PDB file of C-alpha atoms in Angstrom:
ATOM      1  CA  MET L 747     -14.864   1.455   6.800  1.00 88.00           C
ATOM      2  CA  LYS L 748     -12.019  -1.041   7.056  1.00 91.00           C
ATOM      3  CA  LEU L 749      -9.238  -0.229   4.593  1.00 95.00           C
ATOM      4  CA  GLY L 750      -6.813  -3.019   5.504  1.00 93.00           C
ATOM      5  CA  ALA L 751      -3.195  -3.064   6.616  1.00 93.00           C
ATOM      6  CA  PHE L 752      -1.509   0.360   6.595  1.00 95.00           C
ATOM      7  CA  SER L 753       1.975   1.243   5.405  1.00 95.00           C
ATOM      8  CA  VAL L 754       3.845   4.184   4.008  1.00 97.00           C
ATOM      9  CA  SER L 755       5.271   3.590   0.542  1.00 96.00           C
ATOM     10  CA  LEU L 756       8.409   5.641   0.001  1.00 97.00           C
ATOM     11  CA  ASN L 757       9.731   6.719  -3.379  1.00 97.00           C
ATOM     12  CA  VAL L 758      13.484   6.220  -2.888  1.00 98.00           C
ATOM     13  CA  LYS L 759      16.456   7.260  -5.025  1.00 97.00           C
ATOM     14  CA  ASP L 760      18.676   4.266  -4.188  1.00 98.00           C
ATOM     15  CA  ILE L 761      16.930   1.240  -2.698  1.00 98.00           C
ATOM     16  CA  HIS L 762      20.192  -0.240  -1.369  1.00 98.00           C
ATOM     17  CA  VAL L 763      21.089   2.937   0.541  1.00 98.00           C
ATOM     18  CA  SER L 764      17.529   3.256   1.871  1.00 98.00           C
ATOM     19  CA  LYS L 765      17.427  -0.399   2.936  1.00 98.00           C
ATOM     20  CA  GLU L 766      20.661   0.006   4.877  1.00 98.00           C
ATOM     21  CA  PHE L 767      19.386   3.203   6.529  1.00 98.00           C
ATOM     22  CA  TYR L 768      16.099   1.664   7.676  1.00 98.00           C
ATOM     23  CA  GLU L 769      17.828  -1.518   8.843  1.00 98.00           C
ATOM     24  CA  THR L 770      19.999   0.710  11.042  1.00 98.00           C
ATOM     25  CA  LEU L 771      16.735   1.984  12.558  1.00 98.00           C
ATOM     26  CA  GLY L 772      15.735  -1.607  13.359  1.00 98.00           C
ATOM     27  CA  PHE L 773      13.579  -2.472  10.350  1.00 98.00           C
ATOM     28  CA  LYS L 774      13.698  -6.026   8.956  1.00 97.00           C
ATOM     29  CA  THR L 775      12.739  -7.172   5.470  1.00 96.00           C
ATOM     30  CA  LEU L 776       9.196  -8.566   5.409  1.00 93.00           C
ATOM     31  CA  GLY L 777       8.858  -9.070   1.659  1.00 92.00           C
ATOM     32  CA  GLY L 778       9.562  -7.749  -1.785  1.00 95.00           C
ATOM     33  CA  ASP L 779      12.371  -8.174  -4.277  1.00 96.00           C
ATOM     34  CA  ILE L 780      15.321  -5.793  -4.245  1.00 97.00           C
ATOM     35  CA  THR L 781      16.249  -6.906  -7.795  1.00 97.00           C
ATOM     36  CA  GLN L 782      12.869  -5.491  -8.888  1.00 97.00           C
ATOM     37  CA  ASN L 783      13.498  -2.281  -6.864  1.00 98.00           C
ATOM     38  CA  TRP L 784      10.924  -2.820  -4.137  1.00 97.00           C
ATOM     39  CA  LEU L 785      11.029  -4.050  -0.529  1.00 97.00           C
ATOM     40  CA  ILE L 786       8.636  -4.151   2.401  1.00 95.00           C
ATOM     41  CA  LEU L 787      10.244  -3.537   5.807  1.00 97.00           C
ATOM     42  CA  LYS L 788       8.809  -3.826   9.305  1.00 96.00           C
ATOM     43  CA  ASN L 789       9.758  -2.620  12.775  1.00 97.00           C
ATOM     44  CA  GLU L 790       7.298  -3.927  15.387  1.00 95.00           C
ATOM     45  CA  HIS L 791       3.904  -2.812  13.987  1.00 92.00           C
ATOM     46  CA  THR L 792       5.292  -0.189  11.599  1.00 95.00           C
ATOM     47  CA  VAL L 793       5.456  -1.172   7.934  1.00 95.00           C
ATOM     48  CA  ILE L 794       7.144   0.795   5.163  1.00 97.00           C
ATOM     49  CA  GLY L 795       7.640   0.012   1.516  1.00 96.00           C
ATOM     50  CA  LEU L 796      10.722   1.123  -0.394  1.00 98.00           C
ATOM     51  CA  PHE L 797      10.076   1.638  -4.116  1.00 97.00           C
ATOM     52  CA  GLN L 798      12.711   2.861  -6.534  1.00 98.00           C
ATOM     53  CA  GLY L 799      11.380   4.302  -9.801  1.00 96.00           C
ATOM     54  CA  MET L 800       7.769   3.157  -9.349  1.00 93.00           C
ATOM     55  CA  PHE L 801       5.978   6.181  -7.870  1.00 90.00           C
ATOM     56  CA  GLU L 802       6.373   9.937  -8.233  1.00 90.00           C
ATOM     57  CA  LYS L 803       5.568  10.692  -4.578  1.00 93.00           C
ATOM     58  CA  ASN L 804       5.427   8.935  -1.246  1.00 97.00           C
ATOM     59  CA  LEU L 805       2.070   7.201  -0.715  1.00 96.00           C
ATOM     60  CA  LEU L 806      -0.185   6.232   2.139  1.00 97.00           C
ATOM     61  CA  THR L 807      -1.001   2.611   1.350  1.00 95.00           C
ATOM     62  CA  PHE L 808      -3.805   0.351   2.553  1.00 96.00           C
ATOM     63  CA  ASN L 809      -4.044  -3.349   1.681  1.00 95.00           C
ATOM     64  CA  PRO L 810      -7.523  -4.872   2.057  1.00 96.00           C
ATOM     65  CA  GLY L 811      -7.307  -8.570   2.861  1.00 94.00           C
ATOM     66  CA  TRP L 812      -3.982  -8.392   4.716  1.00 91.00           C
ATOM     67  CA  ASP L 813      -2.956  -7.966   8.328  1.00 89.00           C
ATOM     68  CA  ASP L 814       0.198  -6.002   9.255  1.00 84.00           C
ATOM     69  CA  ASN L 815       2.341  -9.086   8.535  1.00 85.00           C
ATOM     70  CA  ALA L 816       0.987  -9.390   4.968  1.00 85.00           C
ATOM     71  CA  LYS L 817      -0.958 -12.486   6.018  1.00 89.00           C
ATOM     72  CA  ASN L 818      -4.359 -13.101   4.465  1.00 93.00           C
ATOM     73  CA  LEU L 819      -7.423 -12.185   6.500  1.00 93.00           C
ATOM     74  CA  GLU L 820     -10.429 -14.462   6.347  1.00 93.00           C
ATOM     75  CA  HIS L 821     -12.887 -11.557   6.118  1.00 94.00           C
ATOM     76  CA  PHE L 822     -12.244  -8.178   4.511  1.00 96.00           C
ATOM     77  CA  THR L 823     -13.976  -5.494   2.462  1.00 96.00           C
ATOM     78  CA  ASP L 824     -13.198  -5.819  -1.240  1.00 97.00           C
ATOM     79  CA  VAL L 825     -11.554  -2.777  -2.849  1.00 98.00           C
ATOM     80  CA  ARG L 826     -14.505  -2.440  -5.248  1.00 98.00           C
ATOM     81  CA  GLU L 827     -16.898  -2.151  -2.311  1.00 97.00           C
ATOM     82  CA  LEU L 828     -14.602   0.425  -0.712  1.00 97.00           C
ATOM     83  CA  GLN L 829     -14.574   2.334  -4.012  1.00 98.00           C
ATOM     84  CA  LYS L 830     -18.384   2.336  -4.134  1.00 97.00           C
ATOM     85  CA  GLU L 831     -18.647   3.522  -0.526  1.00 97.00           C
ATOM     86  CA  LEU L 832     -16.057   6.278  -1.031  1.00 97.00           C
ATOM     87  CA  LYS L 833     -17.825   7.531  -4.161  1.00 97.00           C
ATOM     88  CA  GLU L 834     -21.163   7.566  -2.303  1.00 97.00           C
ATOM     89  CA  LYS L 835     -19.478   9.769   0.312  1.00 97.00           C
ATOM     90  CA  GLY L 836     -18.339  12.205  -2.374  1.00 97.00           C
ATOM     91  CA  ILE L 837     -14.667  11.176  -2.492  1.00 97.00           C
ATOM     92  CA  LYS L 838     -13.111  11.576  -5.943  1.00 97.00           C
ATOM     93  CA  ILE L 839     -11.410   8.384  -7.092  1.00 98.00           C
ATOM     94  CA  ILE L 840      -8.465   9.165  -9.382  1.00 97.00           C
ATOM     95  CA  LYS L 841      -7.847   5.619 -10.642  1.00 97.00           C
ATOM     96  CA  GLU L 842     -10.834   3.294 -10.340  1.00 97.00           C
ATOM     97  CA  ALA L 843     -10.959  -0.485 -10.135  1.00 97.00           C
ATOM     98  CA  GLU L 844     -13.091  -2.247 -12.721  1.00 96.00           C
ATOM     99  CA  GLU L 845     -16.261  -3.079 -10.806  1.00 93.00           C
ATOM    100  CA  SER L 846     -17.098  -6.198 -12.838  1.00 94.00           C
ATOM    101  CA  THR L 847     -13.860  -7.979 -11.862  1.00 94.00           C
ATOM    102  CA  GLU L 848     -12.834  -9.998  -8.809  1.00 94.00           C
ATOM    103  CA  GLY L 849      -9.531 -10.498  -7.032  1.00 95.00           C
ATOM    104  CA  PRO L 850      -6.516  -8.188  -7.154  1.00 97.00           C
ATOM    105  CA  ALA L 851      -7.245  -4.535  -7.956  1.00 97.00           C
ATOM    106  CA  PHE L 852      -6.378  -1.064  -6.719  1.00 97.00           C
ATOM    107  CA  ILE L 853      -7.755   2.451  -6.518  1.00 98.00           C
ATOM    108  CA  THR L 854      -6.035   5.764  -5.951  1.00 97.00           C
ATOM    109  CA  LEU L 855      -7.271   8.986  -4.418  1.00 97.00           C
ATOM    110  CA  GLU L 856      -5.816  12.090  -2.777  1.00 97.00           C
ATOM    111  CA  ASP L 857      -6.468  13.718   0.551  1.00 96.00           C
ATOM    112  CA  PRO L 858      -7.424  17.442   0.628  1.00 93.00           C
ATOM    113  CA  ASP L 859      -3.719  18.406   0.644  1.00 91.00           C
ATOM    114  CA  GLY L 860      -2.873  16.354  -2.440  1.00 94.00           C
ATOM    115  CA  ASN L 861      -1.236  13.460  -0.576  1.00 95.00           C
ATOM    116  CA  PRO L 862      -1.699  10.315  -2.670  1.00 96.00           C
ATOM    117  CA  ILE L 863      -3.472   7.298  -1.184  1.00 97.00           C
ATOM    118  CA  LEU L 864      -3.280   3.818  -2.686  1.00 96.00           C
ATOM    119  CA  ILE L 865      -5.763   1.110  -1.719  1.00 97.00           C
ATOM    120  CA  ASP L 866      -4.150  -2.006  -3.153  1.00 95.00           C
ATOM    121  CA  GLN L 867      -5.829  -5.410  -2.850  1.00 96.00           C
ATOM    122  CA  HIS L 868      -3.519  -8.323  -3.701  1.00 92.00           C
ATOM    123  CA  ARG L 869      -6.043 -11.178  -3.675  1.00 90.00           C
TER     124      ARG L 869
END
């Protein structure tokens, strides 16, 4: 099962303070919009997202269709196919993608310890 590019999405209190902190650790802005309270930062192959006021908890995030530079992949497994496969394996999907649609969609689930996982397809 190929879930796509991995990142950790952090729920931050002050995106400006968090951005400065992670830049001190060597992270550079890869994408996002600080005026909308979200940024994607990268340090070598490590990607983190900073999100102020968008999530309740930190998330493990996978992006089908993207590599670790947020560049489109030619071939990838659609999030709806991943959803079907996960359900067949007995994984409870908390927020499902509409199966009759195409393009951008997301699903959410939790690991056995309640850690939220977002599988977010942007194309």
